Amino acid sequence: LKHQQKIFINPQLNEQFHKFGFVKVFLIDSIKTEDLQTFYNQNPHNSNFEFHSTHFSKDRVYKRKIQKKIIDTFQPALKNVLSNYEVIFGNFMVKQKGENSKMPLHADWTYVDENRYLSLGIWCPLVDTNEKNGMLGVIPYSHNFNQLFRGPKIPSVFNEYNQYIIEKYGVLIPMKAGEAIIYNHKLLHFSPENTTEQERVAVNIVATPENADIFHYANIDEKIHVYNASKSNFFVEYDHFEKPECNDFKVLEVINNESINLKIIEKTLEKRDKTFKEKLIELFSF
Ligand SMILES: O=C(O)CCC(=O)C(=O)O
């Protein structure tokens, strides 16, 4: 049933999304990307990491300001694309030049009960992205793996296969500033290093179904805590990798993320058509 859920207003996008686990759309024009870039330059995130996100900041006033700017900019555009989804969290993702700027393969955190609902990541670069400056790479069909508990310090079952999966199944999607990849949070994705002098700033947004409760799963002292994150600003109001200041949680004794082996990986990702990568790139080149 979940596979027929109406996520996008446009039926063709809806079909592509359920098939591949992501779609690419035009989202905001150059006036807005330039305005956001200027806003970011005036409110830069100071970090020694080559890849960093405003989400890592411990300055809550700063995080609230970023959140507001991103939501105000994207909310109207997303209303025209998504059906009954709301934006709950927004950040800048910044990639400086350097080997450590690469983002390893991962799927994003879990935000909703994925047995019933599906949450979305929206990744929108403020500059054109290509092989040199840290474009986004995706693993088509990887949203079909059943890894329902994802969050800070919860180990990924894919770790030992990361390189293999990227090499065999990874597709790098060229994007212009203001285009966005909208993906199922279960989708595995990654981004290579930025080899250019220009800092690459992108926006990442979390959107959830309007009627879904929001949860946050985190490994706290080797136990999985499930927080009720439905109150507004849960994600802005706590520090990355720290224990959330929220007493509304349950402790799970076991994480029943399905175990993974090569056979399951190939069965889920392998497509008979060996040219599927080229076809996908063509499909999303517009
Ligand atoms: O900004 C990037 O290069 C990677 C973004 C990413 O992986 C994410 O937002 O989860």
GROMACS .gro file of C-alpha atoms and ligand atoms in nm:
model
  296
    1LEU     CA    1   0.000   0.000   0.000
    2LYS     CA    2   0.283   0.234   0.093
    3HIS     CA    3   0.408   0.207  -0.263
    4GLN     CA    4   0.096   0.368  -0.397
    5GLN     CA    5   0.103   0.653  -0.150
    6LYS     CA    6   0.058   0.990  -0.307
    7ILE     CA    7   0.367   1.186  -0.214
    8PHE     CA    8   0.392   1.410  -0.521
    9ILE     CA    9   0.114   1.605  -0.684
   10ASN     CA   10   0.247   1.507  -1.026
   11PRO     CA   11   0.165   1.137  -1.089
   12GLN     CA   12   0.474   1.080  -1.304
   13LEU     CA   13   0.704   1.206  -1.029
   14ASN     CA   14   0.517   0.990  -0.784
   15GLU     CA   15   0.582   0.683  -0.996
   16GLN     CA   16   0.951   0.763  -1.047
   17PHE     CA   17   0.990   0.828  -0.676
   18HIS     CA   18   0.844   0.495  -0.571
   19LYS     CA   19   1.044   0.311  -0.835
   20PHE     CA   20   1.392   0.460  -0.782
   21GLY     CA   21   1.363   0.600  -0.430
   22PHE     CA   22   1.423   0.959  -0.545
   23VAL     CA   23   1.342   1.217  -0.810
   24LYS     CA   24   1.500   1.536  -0.934
   25VAL     CA   25   1.289   1.850  -0.967
   26PHE     CA   26   1.339   2.220  -1.031
   27LEU     CA   27   1.262   2.388  -0.700
   28ILE     CA   28   1.385   2.747  -0.660
   29ASP     CA   29   1.504   3.006  -0.912
   30SER     CA   30   1.838   3.187  -0.924
   31ILE     CA   31   1.705   3.488  -0.734
   32LYS     CA   32   1.636   3.257  -0.440
   33THR     CA   33   1.959   3.055  -0.463
   34GLU     CA   34   2.161   3.376  -0.476
   35ASP     CA   35   1.966   3.520  -0.187
   36LEU     CA   36   2.031   3.204   0.019
   37GLN     CA   37   2.399   3.205  -0.073
   38THR     CA   38   2.425   3.569   0.039
   39PHE     CA   39   2.238   3.484   0.359
   40TYR     CA   40   2.477   3.195   0.425
   41ASN     CA   41   2.782   3.413   0.354
   42GLN     CA   42   2.651   3.666   0.606
   43ASN     CA   43   2.578   3.388   0.857
   44PRO     CA   44   2.857   3.138   0.794
   45HIS     CA   45   2.897   2.822   0.995
   46ASN     CA   46   3.242   2.822   1.151
   47SER     CA   47   3.389   2.476   1.157
   48ASN     CA   48   3.726   2.306   1.120
   49PHE     CA   49   3.571   2.014   0.934
   50GLU     CA   50   3.592   1.999   0.556
   51PHE     CA   51   3.232   1.876   0.550
   52HIS     CA   52   3.007   2.043   0.801
   53SER     CA   53   2.645   2.125   0.856
   54THR     CA   54   2.470   2.401   1.048
   55HIS     CA   55   2.305   2.112   1.228
   56PHE     CA   56   2.640   2.058   1.410
   57SER     CA   57   2.624   2.408   1.561
   58LYS     CA   58   2.566   2.441   1.934
   59ASP     CA   59   2.437   2.796   1.891
   60ARG     CA   60   2.060   2.755   1.905
   61VAL     CA   61   1.985   3.115   1.818
   62TYR     CA   62   2.189   3.064   1.500
   63LYS     CA   63   2.017   2.733   1.423
   64ARG     CA   64   1.672   2.888   1.464
   65LYS     CA   65   1.765   3.169   1.230
   66ILE     CA   66   1.888   2.923   0.965
   67GLN     CA   67   1.579   2.707   1.008
   68LYS     CA   68   1.348   3.004   0.959
   69LYS     CA   69   1.525   3.130   0.650
   70ILE     CA   70   1.524   2.787   0.486
   71ILE     CA   71   1.162   2.714   0.568
   72ASP     CA   72   1.045   3.056   0.451
   73THR     CA   73   1.228   3.008   0.121
   74PHE     CA   74   1.130   2.650   0.044
   75GLN     CA   75   0.785   2.610   0.193
   76PRO     CA   76   0.598   2.777  -0.097
   77ALA     CA   77   0.796   2.584  -0.361
   78LEU     CA   78   0.741   2.252  -0.187
   79LYS     CA   79   0.369   2.314  -0.151
   80ASN     CA   80   0.350   2.301  -0.531
   81VAL     CA   81   0.534   1.971  -0.553
   82LEU     CA   82   0.442   1.761  -0.251
   83SER     CA   83   0.103   1.638  -0.142
   84ASN     CA   84   0.028   1.686   0.231
   85TYR     CA   85   0.388   1.704   0.350
   86GLU     CA   86   0.534   1.960   0.587
   87VAL     CA   87   0.885   2.081   0.639
   88ILE     CA   88   1.017   2.014   0.989
   89PHE     CA   89   1.391   2.078   0.977
   90GLY     CA   90   1.637   2.259   0.751
   91ASN     CA   91   2.015   2.295   0.737
   92PHE     CA   92   2.302   2.410   0.522
   93MET     CA   93   2.544   2.137   0.418
   94VAL     CA   94   2.885   2.280   0.344
   95LYS     CA   95   3.173   2.116   0.162
   96GLN     CA   96   3.515   2.278   0.158
   97LYS     CA   97   3.803   2.157  -0.053
   98GLY     CA   98   3.969   1.843   0.083
   99GLU     CA   99   3.979   1.467   0.104
  100ASN     CA  100   3.782   1.465   0.429
  101SER     CA  101   3.494   1.648   0.268
  102LYS     CA  102   3.359   1.329   0.123
  103MET     CA  103   3.032   1.202   0.267
  104PRO     CA  104   3.034   0.823   0.313
  105LEU     CA  105   2.742   0.608   0.208
  106HIS     CA  106   2.448   0.630   0.446
  107ALA     CA  107   2.074   0.659   0.475
  108ASP     CA  108   1.936   0.949   0.680
  109TRP     CA  109   1.774   0.917   1.021
  110THR     CA  110   1.429   0.774   1.072
  111TYR     CA  111   1.166   1.041   1.142
  112VAL     CA  112   0.833   0.856   1.125
  113ASP     CA  113   0.694   0.507   1.174
  114GLU     CA  114   0.811   0.369   0.841
  115ASN     CA  115   0.571   0.079   0.858
  116ARG     CA  116   0.301   0.336   0.789
  117TYR     CA  117   0.463   0.651   0.656
  118LEU     CA  118   0.756   0.774   0.462
  119SER     CA  119   0.966   1.084   0.525
  120LEU     CA  120   1.162   1.283   0.271
  121GLY     CA  121   1.503   1.442   0.234
  122ILE     CA  122   1.526   1.739   0.003
  123TRP     CA  123   1.878   1.826  -0.110
  124CYS     CA  124   1.922   2.145  -0.306
  125PRO     CA  125   2.263   2.288  -0.398
  126LEU     CA  126   2.309   2.666  -0.421
  127VAL     CA  127   2.571   2.623  -0.697
  128ASP     CA  128   2.579   2.386  -0.994
  129THR     CA  129   2.728   2.055  -0.879
  130ASN     CA  130   2.951   1.818  -1.078
  131GLU     CA  131   3.227   1.555  -1.036
  132LYS     CA  132   3.466   1.816  -0.899
  133ASN     CA  133   3.274   2.001  -0.628
  134GLY     CA  134   3.082   1.738  -0.435
  135MET     CA  135   2.769   1.639  -0.625
  136LEU     CA  136   2.517   1.403  -0.471
  137GLY     CA  137   2.534   1.033  -0.550
  138VAL     CA  138   2.246   0.793  -0.494
  139ILE     CA  139   2.191   0.418  -0.489
  140PRO     CA  140   1.871   0.368  -0.690
  141TYR     CA  141   1.632   0.108  -0.543
  142SER     CA  142   1.811   0.107  -0.204
  143HIS     CA  143   1.495   0.241  -0.038
  144ASN     CA  144   1.373  -0.118  -0.058
  145PHE     CA  145   1.606  -0.237   0.217
  146ASN     CA  146   1.433  -0.275   0.551
  147GLN     CA  147   1.643  -0.069   0.787
  148LEU     CA  148   1.379   0.104   0.991
  149PHE     CA  149   1.588   0.225   1.286
  150ARG     CA  150   1.838   0.488   1.185
  151GLY     CA  151   1.984   0.764   1.401
  152PRO     CA  152   2.292   0.898   1.580
  153LYS     CA  153   2.534   0.622   1.681
  154ILE     CA  154   2.311   0.344   1.551
  155PRO     CA  155   2.554   0.137   1.343
  156SER     CA  156   2.475   0.087   0.974
  157VAL     CA  157   2.459  -0.272   0.855
  158PHE     CA  158   2.603  -0.160   0.522
  159ASN     CA  159   2.941  -0.042   0.653
  160GLU     CA  160   3.155  -0.325   0.522
  161TYR     CA  161   2.988  -0.307   0.180
  162ASN     CA  162   2.996   0.071   0.137
  163GLN     CA  163   3.270   0.088  -0.125
  164TYR     CA  164   3.133  -0.206  -0.317
  165ILE     CA  165   2.784  -0.058  -0.327
  166ILE     CA  166   2.908   0.284  -0.440
  167GLU     CA  167   3.126   0.137  -0.715
  168LYS     CA  168   2.873  -0.108  -0.846
  169TYR     CA  169   2.546   0.076  -0.802
  170GLY     CA  170   2.622   0.443  -0.730
  171VAL     CA  171   2.489   0.708  -0.966
  172LEU     CA  172   2.614   1.066  -0.944
  173ILE     CA  173   2.343   1.310  -1.044
  174PRO     CA  174   2.457   1.637  -1.203
  175MET     CA  175   2.250   1.928  -1.076
  176LYS     CA  176   2.205   2.296  -1.137
  177ALA     CA  177   2.168   2.543  -0.851
  178GLY     CA  178   1.808   2.543  -0.733
  179GLU     CA  179   1.728   2.192  -0.853
  180ALA     CA  180   1.661   1.940  -0.581
  181ILE     CA  181   1.680   1.569  -0.530
  182ILE     CA  182   1.386   1.460  -0.321
  183TYR     CA  183   1.453   1.120  -0.173
  184ASN     CA  184   1.298   0.862   0.054
  185HIS     CA  185   1.499   0.877   0.379
  186LYS     CA  186   1.567   0.506   0.342
  187LEU     CA  187   1.766   0.572   0.024
  188LEU     CA  188   2.143   0.519   0.048
  189HIS     CA  189   2.339   0.818  -0.077
  190PHE     CA  190   2.687   0.970  -0.064
  191SER     CA  191   2.893   1.256  -0.204
  192PRO     CA  192   3.253   1.266  -0.328
  193GLU     CA  193   3.504   1.524  -0.209
  194ASN     CA  194   3.516   1.882  -0.322
  195THR     CA  195   3.838   1.932  -0.518
  196THR     CA  196   3.773   2.297  -0.606
  197GLU     CA  197   3.860   2.617  -0.422
  198GLN     CA  198   3.496   2.722  -0.410
  199GLU     CA  199   3.302   2.620  -0.100
  200ARG     CA  200   2.991   2.422  -0.198
  201VAL     CA  201   2.680   2.507  -0.001
  202ALA     CA  202   2.363   2.298  -0.029
  203VAL     CA  203   2.040   2.297   0.165
  204ASN     CA  204   1.900   1.983   0.323
  205ILE     CA  205   1.541   1.973   0.439
  206VAL     CA  206   1.338   1.710   0.620
  207ALA     CA  207   0.970   1.677   0.530
  208THR     CA  208   0.715   1.447   0.693
  209PRO     CA  209   0.349   1.362   0.624
  210GLU     CA  210   0.122   1.621   0.784
  211ASN     CA  211  -0.064   1.364   0.993
  212ALA     CA  212   0.233   1.152   1.105
  213ASP     CA  213   0.383   1.154   1.453
  214ILE     CA  214   0.753   1.232   1.449
  215PHE     CA  215   1.011   1.020   1.626
  216HIS     CA  216   1.383   1.031   1.679
  217TYR     CA  217   1.589   0.716   1.731
  218ALA     CA  218   1.926   0.749   1.901
  219ASN     CA  219   2.175   0.512   2.056
  220ILE     CA  220   2.227   0.640   2.412
  221ASP     CA  221   2.467   0.429   2.621
  222GLU     CA  222   2.414   0.128   2.392
  223LYS     CA  223   2.035   0.136   2.416
  224ILE     CA  224   1.805   0.265   2.148
  225HIS     CA  225   1.593   0.553   2.275
  226VAL     CA  226   1.283   0.648   2.078
  227TYR     CA  227   1.194   1.011   2.141
  228ASN     CA  228   0.862   1.169   2.070
  229ALA     CA  229   0.983   1.448   1.844
  230SER     CA  230   0.645   1.583   1.740
  231LYS     CA  231   0.678   1.908   1.928
  232SER     CA  232   0.797   2.187   1.709
  233ASN     CA  233   1.170   2.245   1.684
  234PHE     CA  234   1.280   1.920   1.850
  235PHE     CA  235   1.562   1.890   1.598
  236VAL     CA  236   1.679   2.248   1.625
  237GLU     CA  237   1.678   2.241   2.003
  238TYR     CA  238   1.936   1.977   2.071
  239ASP     CA  239   2.303   1.930   2.008
  240HIS     CA  240   2.426   1.682   1.754
  241PHE     CA  241   2.526   1.351   1.914
  242GLU     CA  242   2.419   1.468   2.262
  243LYS     CA  243   2.128   1.332   2.459
  244PRO     CA  244   1.811   1.526   2.370
  245GLU     CA  245   1.663   1.726   2.658
  246CYS     CA  246   1.333   1.546   2.626
  247ASN     CA  247   1.180   1.311   2.880
  248ASP     CA  248   0.921   1.172   2.645
  249PHE     CA  249   1.096   0.857   2.522
  250LYS     CA  250   1.090   0.479   2.532
  251VAL     CA  251   1.385   0.244   2.541
  252LEU     CA  252   1.395  -0.035   2.283
  253GLU     CA  253   1.563  -0.353   2.396
  254VAL     CA  254   1.650  -0.474   2.048
  255ILE     CA  255   1.701  -0.314   1.712
  256ASN     CA  256   1.553  -0.544   1.457
  257ASN     CA  257   1.713  -0.396   1.153
  258GLU     CA  258   1.727  -0.674   0.897
  259SER     CA  259   2.079  -0.815   0.858
  260ILE     CA  260   2.242  -0.771   0.522
  261ASN     CA  261   2.466  -0.985   0.307
  262LEU     CA  262   2.590  -0.968  -0.050
  263LYS     CA  263   2.306  -1.181  -0.178
  264ILE     CA  264   2.041  -0.951  -0.033
  265ILE     CA  265   2.229  -0.647  -0.161
  266GLU     CA  266   2.247  -0.780  -0.517
  267LYS     CA  267   1.890  -0.903  -0.517
  268THR     CA  268   1.765  -0.560  -0.410
  269LEU     CA  269   1.989  -0.345  -0.630
  270GLU     CA  270   2.076  -0.557  -0.932
  271LYS     CA  271   1.891  -0.471  -1.247
  272ARG     CA  272   1.924  -0.690  -1.555
  273ASP     CA  273   1.971  -0.387  -1.773
  274LYS     CA  274   2.342  -0.307  -1.749
  275THR     CA  275   2.293   0.042  -1.890
  276PHE     CA  276   2.054   0.149  -1.617
  277LYS     CA  277   2.302   0.401  -1.473
  278GLU     CA  278   2.337   0.580  -1.806
  279LYS     CA  279   1.962   0.573  -1.856
  280LEU     CA  280   1.902   0.719  -1.512
  281ILE     CA  281   2.149   0.999  -1.567
  282GLU     CA  282   1.979   1.072  -1.898
  283LEU     CA  283   1.637   1.063  -1.735
  284PHE     CA  284   1.744   1.317  -1.476
  285SER     CA  285   1.942   1.542  -1.714
  286PHE     CA  286   1.714   1.827  -1.800
  287LIG     O1  287   2.579   1.765   0.120
  287LIG     C1  288   2.632   1.659   0.090
  287LIG     O2  289   2.729   1.654   0.013
  287LIG     C2  290   2.581   1.530   0.144
  287LIG     C3  291   2.445   1.546   0.197
  287LIG     C4  292   2.395   1.425   0.264
  287LIG     O3  293   2.445   1.318   0.250
  287LIG     C5  294   2.277   1.437   0.349
  287LIG     O4  295   2.223   1.547   0.353
  287LIG     O5  296   2.239   1.339   0.412
   0.00000   0.00000   0.00000
